XYZ file of C-alpha atoms in Angstrom:
742
model
C 32.814 69.920 8.155
C 35.699 68.831 10.206
C 35.978 65.137 12.026
C 38.446 66.502 14.493
C 37.835 66.453 18.072
C 37.217 69.749 18.697
C 35.973 72.215 22.138
C 31.834 72.128 22.469
C 29.762 74.107 24.686
C 27.645 71.588 26.057
C 24.483 73.692 26.677
C 24.472 75.788 23.691
C 24.600 72.641 21.586
C 21.822 71.165 23.339
C 19.280 73.413 23.276
C 19.640 73.589 19.326
C 19.387 69.628 19.462
C 16.651 69.898 21.967
C 14.236 71.974 19.850
C 15.215 69.275 17.091
C 14.306 66.327 19.246
C 11.493 67.342 19.878
C 10.472 67.893 16.370
C 11.120 64.761 15.879
C 9.695 62.662 17.715
C 6.493 64.594 17.305
C 6.444 64.113 14.004
C 6.488 67.404 13.266
C 8.895 69.514 10.260
C 12.358 69.319 9.888
C 14.279 70.380 7.521
C 17.002 68.444 5.761
C 19.822 70.962 6.677
C 18.415 70.736 10.149
C 18.803 67.269 10.613
C 22.379 67.354 9.194
C 23.027 70.170 11.950
C 22.134 68.432 14.630
C 23.302 64.614 13.001
C 27.079 66.762 13.051
C 25.883 68.294 16.946
C 25.416 64.449 17.854
C 29.190 63.281 16.531
C 30.511 66.388 17.847
C 29.682 66.282 21.282
C 30.755 62.189 21.360
C 34.434 62.710 20.634
C 34.487 66.858 22.595
C 37.935 68.026 23.547
C 38.826 67.438 26.190
C 36.532 64.572 27.646
C 33.620 63.354 25.670
C 30.518 64.875 26.339
C 28.485 61.706 25.676
C 27.115 60.362 28.571
C 26.532 63.884 29.310
C 24.435 64.076 26.241
C 22.817 60.469 26.828
C 21.440 61.937 29.998
C 19.757 64.868 28.954
C 17.833 62.921 26.354
C 16.350 60.424 28.307
C 15.315 62.927 30.879
C 13.557 64.606 27.953
C 11.791 62.041 27.112
C 10.437 60.891 30.536
C 9.116 64.248 30.385
C 7.650 64.068 27.200
C 6.078 60.614 27.604
C 4.623 61.179 31.130
C 3.085 64.512 29.511
C 1.558 61.883 26.762
C 0.609 59.933 29.926
C -1.617 63.179 31.211
C -3.216 63.889 27.660
C -4.441 59.463 27.348
C -5.799 59.766 30.786
C -7.411 62.988 30.669
C -8.636 62.279 26.556
C -12.377 62.220 25.840
C -11.821 60.219 22.307
C -11.168 57.465 25.086
C -8.568 55.120 26.808
C -7.339 52.556 23.668
C -8.186 55.414 20.736
C -6.104 57.563 22.577
C -3.572 55.265 23.937
C -3.402 54.039 20.260
C -2.630 57.333 18.086
C 0.032 58.554 20.961
C 2.021 55.259 20.820
C 1.129 55.139 16.949
C 3.084 58.323 16.388
C 4.974 58.115 19.789
C 7.189 54.890 18.438
C 7.307 56.387 14.439
C 9.267 59.474 16.495
C 11.552 56.983 18.142
C 12.493 55.145 15.439
C 13.710 58.070 13.259
C 15.222 59.495 16.807
C 17.314 56.275 17.092
C 19.036 57.709 13.495
C 19.408 61.355 14.624
C 21.861 59.526 17.398
C 23.708 57.045 14.772
C 27.112 57.924 16.260
C 25.980 57.652 20.169
C 24.904 53.996 19.201
C 27.868 52.525 17.376
C 30.430 54.610 18.866
C 29.795 54.884 23.103
C 26.610 52.679 23.848
C 27.152 49.906 22.211
C 30.706 49.168 23.836
C 29.168 49.410 27.194
C 26.337 47.213 26.388
C 25.945 43.378 27.633
C 26.524 41.018 24.510
C 24.804 37.761 24.109
C 27.542 35.715 26.300
C 27.143 37.870 29.345
C 23.634 37.656 28.937
C 23.596 33.109 28.538
C 26.377 33.287 31.203
C 24.466 35.291 33.961
C 24.368 39.151 33.615
C 21.137 39.705 33.215
C 19.263 43.249 31.795
C 18.581 45.179 34.038
C 17.046 49.163 34.520
C 19.956 51.211 34.737
C 22.431 49.603 32.149
C 22.850 51.886 29.208
C 20.615 51.299 26.113
C 20.441 52.687 21.909
C 18.363 55.735 22.260
C 15.713 53.480 19.880
C 15.617 51.136 22.875
C 15.737 53.239 25.826
C 13.080 55.228 23.799
C 10.580 52.398 24.291
C 11.657 51.647 27.676
C 10.739 54.683 28.617
C 7.491 54.662 27.381
C 6.816 50.856 29.077
C 7.385 52.111 32.256
C 5.483 55.457 32.165
C 2.071 54.654 29.878
C 2.257 51.103 29.911
C 2.880 50.235 34.072
C 0.747 52.826 35.273
C -1.959 51.728 32.586
C -1.578 48.865 31.887
C -5.205 47.149 34.216
C -7.319 49.947 32.778
C -6.299 49.316 29.368
C -6.218 45.082 29.714
C -9.622 45.728 31.255
C -10.539 48.007 28.119
C -9.520 45.092 26.198
C -10.984 42.373 27.430
C -14.395 44.385 27.794
C -14.273 44.605 23.720
C -12.701 40.951 22.745
C -16.052 39.911 25.289
C -18.127 42.633 22.457
C -16.958 40.750 20.097
C -17.477 37.285 21.299
C -21.353 38.730 21.639
C -21.172 40.165 18.144
C -20.163 43.924 19.099
C -17.448 44.495 16.994
C -14.572 47.012 18.372
C -12.248 49.082 15.788
C -10.450 46.644 15.175
C -7.299 48.511 14.007
C -6.916 50.060 17.626
C -6.838 46.752 19.385
C -4.427 44.770 17.281
C -2.009 48.114 17.586
C -2.732 48.494 20.969
C -2.319 45.053 22.219
C 0.749 45.306 19.587
C 2.540 47.990 21.718
C 2.880 45.346 24.820
C 5.123 43.199 22.279
C 6.748 46.395 20.001
C 8.815 47.906 23.946
C 10.299 44.602 24.043
C 11.229 43.406 21.078
C 14.537 44.542 21.355
C 15.100 41.968 23.663
C 17.490 39.337 23.821
C 15.843 37.071 25.786
C 12.598 36.640 26.178
C 10.648 40.028 24.620
C 7.203 38.530 25.206
C 7.364 38.883 28.594
C 5.564 42.399 29.173
C 3.183 41.009 26.841
C 2.593 37.570 28.398
C 2.003 38.979 31.401
C 0.103 41.854 31.541
C -2.184 41.228 28.884
C -2.197 37.248 27.371
C -2.496 35.849 31.195
C -5.924 37.631 31.971
C -6.959 37.212 28.374
C -6.612 32.912 28.514
C -8.328 33.180 32.394
C -10.756 35.221 30.349
C -11.675 32.897 27.306
C -11.000 30.316 30.019
C -14.293 30.648 31.746
C -16.505 32.335 29.581
C -16.265 29.101 27.054
C -16.785 26.487 30.213
C -20.378 28.507 30.263
C -21.437 28.095 26.926
C -19.931 24.814 26.723
C -22.623 24.349 29.673
C -24.891 26.027 27.753
C -24.895 24.154 24.362
C -25.120 20.920 26.540
C -28.498 22.045 27.897
C -29.373 23.191 23.974
C -28.394 21.023 21.594
C -28.012 17.136 21.411
C -24.419 15.548 20.143
C -24.473 16.375 17.080
C -25.233 19.646 17.581
C -23.403 20.888 20.328
C -20.210 19.571 18.086
C -21.157 21.700 15.093
C -21.106 24.903 16.995
C -17.981 23.716 19.331
C -16.047 23.211 15.944
C -18.195 27.213 14.985
C -16.787 28.430 18.236
C -13.673 27.454 17.598
C -13.702 28.894 14.405
C -14.588 32.221 15.358
C -11.991 32.061 18.352
C -8.983 31.318 16.042
C -9.762 34.079 13.504
C -10.239 36.587 16.533
C -7.172 35.239 17.310
C -5.504 36.501 14.522
C -7.527 39.695 14.461
C -5.897 40.989 17.615
C -2.889 39.152 19.205
C 0.277 38.355 18.293
C 0.946 34.871 16.667
C 2.530 33.181 19.993
C -1.008 33.356 21.105
C -2.952 31.459 18.217
C -2.064 27.805 19.718
C -2.657 28.701 23.327
C -6.086 30.107 22.973
C -7.300 27.268 20.781
C -5.761 25.023 23.601
C -7.775 27.112 26.220
C -10.944 26.465 24.687
C -10.603 22.477 23.072
C -10.016 22.339 26.733
C -13.043 23.588 27.982
C -15.654 23.235 25.194
C -13.524 19.397 23.894
C -11.902 17.837 27.586
C -13.873 18.953 29.920
C -16.680 17.273 28.404
C -14.636 13.791 27.227
C -17.250 11.830 28.981
C -20.466 13.337 27.065
C -17.861 12.608 23.887
C -16.832 9.383 24.106
C -20.725 7.900 25.344
C -21.540 8.885 22.015
C -18.766 7.277 19.710
C -20.824 3.866 19.682
C -23.507 5.047 18.284
C -21.911 6.927 16.238
C -19.387 4.084 14.391
C -22.649 1.959 14.554
C -24.572 4.359 11.923
C -21.157 5.690 10.267
C -22.432 8.574 10.672
C -19.930 10.348 8.194
C -20.108 13.667 9.696
C -20.797 13.716 12.941
C -17.396 11.152 12.798
C -15.739 14.334 10.724
C -16.734 17.176 13.439
C -16.040 14.345 16.704
C -12.485 13.773 14.977
C -11.338 17.084 14.470
C -12.227 18.207 18.164
C -10.645 14.614 19.777
C -7.538 15.393 17.779
C -5.473 17.694 19.513
C -6.733 16.123 22.910
C -3.787 14.029 24.295
C -5.060 10.419 24.095
C -8.499 11.306 23.900
C -8.706 9.798 20.205
C -8.124 5.999 21.175
C -11.940 5.139 22.474
C -12.908 6.537 18.872
C -10.070 4.030 17.258
C -10.613 0.881 19.029
C -14.897 1.717 17.980
C -14.170 2.304 14.445
C -11.878 -0.895 15.062
C -13.977 -3.155 17.180
C -17.203 -1.528 14.287
C -15.112 -2.936 10.980
C -13.989 -6.785 13.315
C -17.751 -6.798 13.385
C -18.681 -6.035 9.855
C -15.951 -8.191 8.386
C -16.842 -11.052 10.541
C -20.500 -10.719 9.425
C -20.005 -10.731 6.052
C -17.082 -14.007 6.548
C -19.893 -16.078 8.679
C -22.893 -14.769 5.923
C -21.014 -16.641 2.879
C -22.963 -19.154 1.664
C -22.772 -21.696 -2.171
C -20.495 -22.681 -4.176
C -17.878 -20.332 -5.148
C -17.161 -19.383 -2.127
C -12.989 -18.130 -2.411
C -14.522 -15.444 -4.772
C -17.316 -14.652 -2.424
C -14.645 -14.376 0.147
C -12.221 -12.744 -1.163
C -14.204 -9.511 -3.496
C -16.823 -10.024 -0.056
C -13.696 -8.957 2.604
C -12.229 -6.005 -0.405
C -15.421 -4.706 -0.406
C -15.513 -4.081 3.216
C -11.473 -3.017 3.268
C -12.789 -0.452 0.542
C -15.457 1.512 1.953
C -13.901 1.639 5.389
C -10.783 3.171 3.332
C -12.581 5.462 1.885
C -14.691 6.241 5.487
C -11.054 6.801 6.554
C -9.575 8.387 4.229
C -12.711 11.269 3.390
C -14.014 11.253 7.479
C -10.045 10.817 9.196
C -8.324 12.645 6.730
C -5.789 9.475 5.971
C -4.341 9.514 9.646
C -2.427 6.487 10.447
C -3.851 5.726 13.719
C -7.154 5.112 11.720
C -5.513 2.999 8.937
C -3.655 0.989 11.903
C -7.060 -0.268 13.404
C -8.048 -0.694 10.007
C -4.706 -2.691 9.200
C -5.631 -4.954 12.985
C -9.642 -5.219 12.281
C -8.445 -6.479 8.435
C -6.320 -8.954 9.777
C -8.563 -9.986 12.534
C -11.408 -10.961 10.087
C -9.255 -12.426 7.334
C -7.164 -15.135 10.322
C -10.625 -15.648 11.881
C -11.267 -19.250 12.679
C -14.607 -20.544 13.147
C -13.105 -22.742 15.732
C -9.436 -22.970 17.596
C -9.253 -26.617 16.689
C -9.112 -25.903 12.531
C -6.930 -24.174 10.341
C -7.271 -20.885 9.516
C -8.996 -21.055 6.135
C -7.983 -17.824 4.443
C -5.214 -18.865 2.372
C -6.404 -22.026 0.916
C -10.143 -19.823 -0.056
C -7.771 -16.986 -1.620
C -5.403 -19.726 -3.209
C -8.165 -20.512 -4.965
C -9.801 -17.657 -5.955
C -6.236 -16.363 -8.010
C -6.398 -20.294 -9.007
C -10.060 -19.537 -10.464
C -8.875 -16.775 -12.234
C -5.425 -17.562 -13.696
C -7.238 -20.917 -15.089
C -7.935 -21.104 -18.757
C -12.070 -21.753 -17.666
C -11.791 -18.162 -15.663
C -15.396 -16.742 -17.014
C -15.441 -13.823 -19.054
C -12.897 -11.553 -17.398
C -10.838 -9.563 -20.167
C -6.808 -10.459 -19.366
C -6.654 -6.714 -17.591
C -10.153 -7.020 -15.812
C -7.745 -10.489 -14.462
C -4.328 -8.556 -13.883
C -6.473 -5.449 -11.540
C -8.161 -8.750 -9.754
C -5.166 -10.080 -9.018
C -3.223 -6.637 -7.545
C -6.348 -6.534 -5.226
C -6.025 -9.561 -4.345
C -2.619 -8.863 -2.838
C -4.687 -6.760 -0.112
C -5.816 -9.913 1.202
C -2.529 -11.407 0.779
C -0.654 -8.990 2.894
C -3.074 -9.366 6.580
C -3.272 -13.561 5.757
C -0.660 -14.251 9.169
C 0.358 -18.242 7.525
C 1.442 -16.656 3.829
C 3.406 -20.271 4.401
C -0.049 -22.296 3.237
C -1.004 -19.347 1.720
C 2.539 -20.494 -0.166
C 1.979 -24.162 0.005
C -1.582 -24.286 -1.586
C -0.908 -21.840 -3.898
C 2.120 -23.799 -5.744
C 0.208 -26.537 -5.869
C -2.167 -25.291 -7.500
C 0.095 -23.701 -10.214
C 1.681 -27.034 -10.269
C -1.430 -28.411 -12.042
C -1.855 -24.999 -13.738
C 1.352 -25.483 -15.621
C 1.671 -29.626 -16.016
C -1.958 -29.774 -17.677
C -1.845 -26.205 -19.458
C -4.382 -25.049 -18.128
C -2.761 -21.463 -17.740
C -4.675 -18.895 -19.306
C -1.562 -16.872 -19.670
C 2.167 -17.296 -19.083
C 2.053 -13.033 -18.176
C -0.924 -13.465 -16.103
C 0.973 -16.259 -14.290
C 4.188 -14.556 -14.244
C 3.212 -11.653 -12.634
C 1.080 -12.927 -9.844
C 4.557 -14.198 -8.450
C 6.597 -11.004 -8.912
C 3.185 -9.089 -6.960
C 3.989 -11.890 -4.003
C 8.184 -11.042 -4.317
C 7.362 -8.049 -4.087
C 5.454 -8.526 -0.790
C 7.095 -11.166 0.554
C 10.987 -10.913 -0.959
C 12.849 -13.535 -3.682
C 12.370 -16.557 -0.977
C 9.356 -16.870 -0.807
C 8.789 -17.325 -4.512
C 12.190 -19.053 -5.926
C 10.425 -21.967 -6.282
C 7.818 -20.963 -7.924
C 10.068 -18.968 -10.020
C 12.079 -22.970 -10.528
C 9.250 -24.419 -11.480
C 9.011 -21.850 -14.453
C 11.967 -22.555 -15.399
C 11.380 -26.031 -15.067
C 8.736 -25.786 -17.908
C 10.814 -23.789 -20.429
C 13.533 -26.263 -19.701
C 11.158 -29.278 -20.761
C 10.542 -27.861 -24.459
C 14.643 -27.931 -24.978
C 14.391 -31.239 -23.118
C 11.785 -32.576 -25.930
C 13.530 -31.374 -29.197
C 16.968 -32.783 -28.282
C 14.829 -36.375 -27.331
C 13.696 -36.086 -31.003
C 16.882 -35.102 -32.111
C 18.191 -38.086 -30.448
C 16.114 -40.445 -31.731
C 16.567 -38.948 -34.944
C 20.508 -40.212 -34.460
C 19.976 -43.025 -33.687
C 16.878 -43.658 -36.594
C 14.966 -44.736 -33.945
C 11.199 -44.704 -34.140
C 8.053 -44.540 -31.393
C 5.903 -45.111 -32.879
C 3.399 -42.484 -30.886
C 3.759 -38.829 -29.723
C 5.593 -38.435 -27.437
C 6.720 -35.421 -24.379
C 8.113 -35.460 -21.415
C 7.779 -32.764 -18.497
C 11.109 -33.159 -16.391
C 10.495 -31.237 -12.699
C 12.723 -30.755 -10.139
C 11.589 -32.199 -7.278
C 12.831 -29.652 -4.908
C 10.774 -27.018 -6.070
C 7.609 -28.608 -7.259
C 5.308 -30.180 -4.615
C 4.367 -33.382 -6.199
C 3.964 -35.279 -2.914
C 4.256 -39.360 -3.496
C 0.939 -40.392 -1.288
C -0.612 -40.317 -4.950
C 1.709 -42.750 -6.332
C 0.135 -46.194 -6.707
C 1.743 -49.038 -8.483
C 1.433 -49.173 -12.111
C 2.935 -51.160 -15.197
C 3.067 -48.930 -17.890
C 1.100 -50.595 -21.054
C 3.487 -52.376 -23.488
C 3.054 -49.124 -25.901
C 4.650 -46.971 -23.782
C 7.604 -49.621 -22.957
C 9.700 -48.231 -26.131
C 8.783 -44.149 -25.374
C 10.065 -44.072 -21.382
C 13.008 -47.031 -21.974
C 14.467 -44.742 -24.548
C 13.873 -41.222 -22.663
C 15.696 -42.905 -19.255
C 18.495 -43.419 -21.864
C 18.700 -39.958 -23.324
C 18.536 -38.794 -20.411
C 21.036 -41.085 -18.587
C 23.456 -39.500 -21.573
C 23.480 -35.587 -20.209
C 23.565 -35.773 -17.008
C 25.186 -38.203 -14.750
C 24.022 -39.128 -11.191
C 20.209 -37.971 -11.835
C 17.518 -39.701 -10.818
C 14.073 -39.563 -13.117
C 11.073 -41.162 -10.531
C 7.271 -41.493 -13.147
C 4.626 -39.663 -12.343
C 2.165 -41.784 -14.424
C -0.616 -40.326 -12.062
C -0.061 -36.724 -13.456
C 0.157 -37.692 -17.326
C -2.243 -37.678 -19.957
C -2.731 -39.439 -22.544
C -4.464 -38.917 -26.481
C -6.173 -41.801 -27.406
C -8.049 -42.533 -30.538
C -11.221 -44.744 -30.570
C -11.751 -46.555 -33.667
C -14.357 -49.392 -32.403
C -17.278 -47.377 -32.741
C -19.725 -45.865 -35.558
C -16.894 -42.869 -36.459
C -13.774 -42.289 -34.147
C -12.921 -40.081 -31.882
C -10.026 -38.213 -30.155
C -10.476 -38.441 -26.658
C -7.940 -36.782 -23.695
C -7.115 -38.410 -20.205
C -5.238 -39.535 -18.047
C -2.125 -42.407 -17.982
C -4.498 -45.019 -15.583
C -7.385 -44.405 -17.928
C -5.409 -44.705 -21.146
C -4.061 -48.139 -20.100
C -7.638 -49.277 -18.901
C -9.193 -48.850 -21.865
C -5.785 -51.023 -24.231
C -6.620 -54.011 -22.698
C -9.612 -54.166 -23.883
C -7.353 -54.015 -27.719
C -8.211 -57.918 -27.144
C -11.909 -58.368 -25.303
C -15.155 -56.751 -25.631
C -15.588 -58.255 -21.866
C -12.916 -57.811 -18.822
C -13.200 -58.276 -15.128
C -12.066 -56.693 -12.657
C -9.273 -59.141 -11.259
C -7.876 -59.081 -15.231
C -7.730 -55.077 -14.981
C -5.999 -55.511 -11.753
C -3.024 -57.325 -12.847
C -2.666 -56.187 -16.087
C -2.006 -52.595 -14.881
C -0.939 -53.243 -10.794
C -2.949 -50.236 -9.884
C -3.780 -50.142 -6.218
C -7.576 -51.340 -5.624
C -8.423 -47.975 -4.278
C -7.356 -46.274 -7.685
C -8.298 -48.718 -9.541
C -12.008 -48.346 -8.528
C -11.325 -44.102 -9.353
C -9.831 -44.929 -12.437
C -13.036 -47.450 -14.030
C -15.911 -45.353 -11.672
C -14.471 -42.184 -14.108
C -14.605 -44.481 -17.170
C -18.513 -45.965 -16.274
C -19.262 -42.195 -15.409
C -18.180 -41.429 -19.271
C -19.565 -44.109 -20.518
C -17.080 -45.304 -22.083
C -16.819 -49.012 -20.274
C -20.315 -50.404 -18.630
C -20.787 -52.491 -15.611
C -21.623 -56.308 -16.548
C -25.398 -56.996 -15.576
C -24.808 -53.512 -13.236
C -22.976 -54.826 -10.534
C -20.966 -52.788 -7.819
C -17.495 -51.954 -9.282
C -15.441 -54.399 -7.102
C -13.117 -57.652 -6.906
C -16.150 -59.490 -8.806
C -17.446 -57.081 -11.175
C -16.665 -57.304 -14.896
C -16.632 -54.486 -17.379
C -17.734 -54.340 -20.937
C -17.260 -51.712 -23.551
C -19.497 -49.059 -24.539
C -19.511 -50.208 -28.551
C -22.890 -47.880 -28.792
C -20.858 -44.968 -27.219
C -22.375 -41.317 -29.233
C -20.960 -37.840 -28.156
C -22.230 -34.117 -30.233
C -17.888 -34.104 -29.982
C -15.282 -36.019 -32.490
C -12.800 -34.203 -29.673
C -13.252 -34.020 -26.110
C -12.076 -34.775 -22.473
C -12.116 -37.217 -19.740
C -12.115 -35.523 -16.187
C -8.672 -37.088 -14.791
C -9.301 -38.309 -10.967
C -6.869 -36.587 -9.831
C -7.857 -32.796 -11.706
C -11.034 -32.460 -9.356
C -11.235 -30.726 -6.613
C -8.903 -30.549 -3.301
C -10.518 -33.488 -1.181
C -10.462 -32.316 2.572
C -7.905 -34.774 2.793
C -5.607 -33.295 0.453
C -6.064 -29.919 2.564
C -5.593 -31.697 5.921
C -1.226 -32.656 3.960
C -0.720 -29.590 3.343
C -1.226 -28.547 6.473
C 0.723 -31.580 7.895
C 3.029 -30.395 5.063
C 3.464 -26.442 6.646
C 4.188 -27.648 9.880
C 6.694 -29.917 8.883
C 8.421 -27.224 6.988
C 8.008 -24.782 9.538
C 9.845 -26.762 12.100
C 12.636 -27.041 9.367
C 12.089 -22.861 9.001
C 12.636 -22.493 12.801
C 15.657 -24.190 13.239
C 17.435 -22.859 10.691
C 16.146 -19.730 12.067
C 17.352 -20.657 15.710
C 20.486 -21.880 14.633
C 21.238 -18.819 12.790
C 20.533 -16.668 15.719
C 22.801 -18.412 17.984
C 25.368 -18.629 16.016
C 25.564 -14.813 16.039
C 24.601 -14.339 19.158
C 26.572 -17.813 20.567
C 24.555 -17.497 23.949
C 21.447 -15.389 24.540
C 18.630 -16.218 27.252
C 15.275 -18.270 26.433
C 12.717 -16.213 26.249
C 15.403 -13.428 23.618
C 15.642 -16.419 21.535
C 11.937 -16.986 21.164
C 11.242 -13.451 20.875
C 13.676 -13.015 17.818
C 12.567 -16.434 16.338
C 9.044 -15.030 16.607
C 10.366 -11.595 14.374
C 12.131 -13.440 11.876
C 8.890 -15.661 11.399
C 6.328 -13.139 11.458
C 6.702 -12.225 7.566
C 5.926 -15.755 6.772
C 3.499 -17.470 9.527
C 3.215 -16.806 13.254
C 5.150 -19.155 15.267
C 3.317 -21.262 18.178
C 5.202 -21.061 21.086
C 5.265 -25.247 21.785
C 6.929 -25.678 18.569
C 9.502 -22.957 19.085
C 10.785 -24.861 22.408
C 10.446 -28.198 20.187
C 12.982 -26.874 17.624
C 15.004 -25.723 20.585
C 14.616 -29.431 21.608
C 15.334 -30.791 18.661
C 18.489 -28.829 18.852
C 19.927 -30.038 21.680
C 19.415 -33.726 20.491
C 21.002 -32.832 17.741
C 23.903 -30.474 19.755
C 24.046 -27.582 17.616
C 23.005 -25.530 20.602
C 23.384 -26.714 24.155
C 21.818 -25.050 27.472
C 24.138 -23.378 29.608
C 26.615 -24.139 32.251
C 24.683 -23.130 35.826
C 21.741 -21.227 34.128
C 18.201 -22.823 33.837
C 17.343 -20.516 30.539
C 19.819 -19.208 29.242
C 21.560 -21.231 25.595
C 25.278 -20.898 23.846
C 26.019 -22.741 20.477
C 27.650 -25.496 19.749
C 30.348 -24.305 17.222
């Protein structure tokens, strides 16, 4: 075959080509040699000499396709098979035939038509696609089908489709492939368009379909409401939505799926929100899981419709939590408090996970409800007790006498307690109580496991950061260093050839890390038996460290005393104060109160407590049953008997935290908060230099919220204090602006 342009007789060539075109478009049998010859003819016409005949070929082909589609239109309109079936059959043949014809005209498409088509830039910058624009033959065929077939039959086609889908809703399913094929033809005839290829589909079918769907489900919703209660209504609406979604996937284009569902939801859910919201409270109160799940599924797609359900869930969890907390009675309130709240939290976490599919809005409602319950104050004048109760619960788990709990069980319970801790607003109050209880456990050797203690501190550090637990870590460091101090002290004694005469061990604790206030300290004259040990340790410590001052906390010390005046020997562990009183009885059997006080120098309050504890343990007996006061005398009980040969007296300082200590702890927290807030204000002002009052208040609150919720009045007092200290000043000519004083 020669590719050179040559003179071509258009009429004779077109006659042969037309015959092949007819065979292709009607899916007739076309021999391969014939196909090849016609392919060559298309090429020859496009490069004909002296003038290419591409335009003329295009126009003749267009005229043929017009005539062909018009003849098909007549067949469809007059068919006895039914409009949709006939249309679908002819469309199938035609759409396949036009695809083959497009390949036959490939050279015309590429070399002649494409050069004249608008490109994407043309379309983007304002040149619209027009009907007189040349199209590739495949596109031309689809455009002709649209003009001569769809546009003339669209009303009848769409009405037949809508009637068929309506019958489908009533249970009489039409031919799925026919309906889907007809609807799909509305999309395929414009698929080649670069802009808005679904315009025809939406204009002639989807808009009418959505309108019919809305009208149908408006009536259906009203019917269901009259015949069913709320539970049944929701169940049937979900069923209708599922059915309609399935129906959309059977017949419609994917772009319509969400629009159909939205239309149904608007008519059956959004149109009856007042009715559904009215049932919210009952469902939540009765915790009807199935109803709640159905309600959630229906409301989640409607903007703002879930708010009422979320609020009801939050109120319900809050009321249940407060009811549980207010009903706590008994001796072990901390354990009941924590475990009851964990039960509530677990129950509603599970409900949100299973019923509301873990929706974050409901998780947020649970968090707000738990925060409300845990930070609830029975009386606004009193402090919230949650931090204290949680600290006591952790203390009970970590003490040696933890009842019948394995280490794994303790670990699990401590991990669960962090759930409660995260909801506490006043985390600094918890920290203060926890550190005091930790100090007692470490000093008196009451910790069940040092590993468990460290694990708990690490959990707190993960929740609040290193700064929150830095002092707790330093307490552990001091305990380990004290072991080293003791070994070095005894090495020092050996080098000096000094004998103390008693076993003596010491714990050196940093004042800044340990919450050991000076409030409980009483004047005290240490017994003569201890003077040498104390003196030598002070000499040893000052030889190792310069500039450090030792303050003896005798009220926290323990002593082991051997009683040799009874029928059998006993080894008793007691406080230093109790030991000092008993040592006085080495030279007398009966001592008056005044002499005991003179020798021990203890304050009256402390001395009464210590004598009381010795009388209660029956090591001392009041003479003539006199009360414990300055006029009383006390004798050594030489008939004392105990089943154990080694036992421990309960030290007064180790007894349960008193209300006074709780109040002192809160006072201490307030002082710490003032310092924290002042430091935060200085940091903010140093960075910002100038700041308005409200902005400063807000930034301080944001910085402090992870530790506690600061009181605005306290922040204002701290600002005034910093102005007095000349850290910041009021900006001249402004009443509500501060500037940093460098």
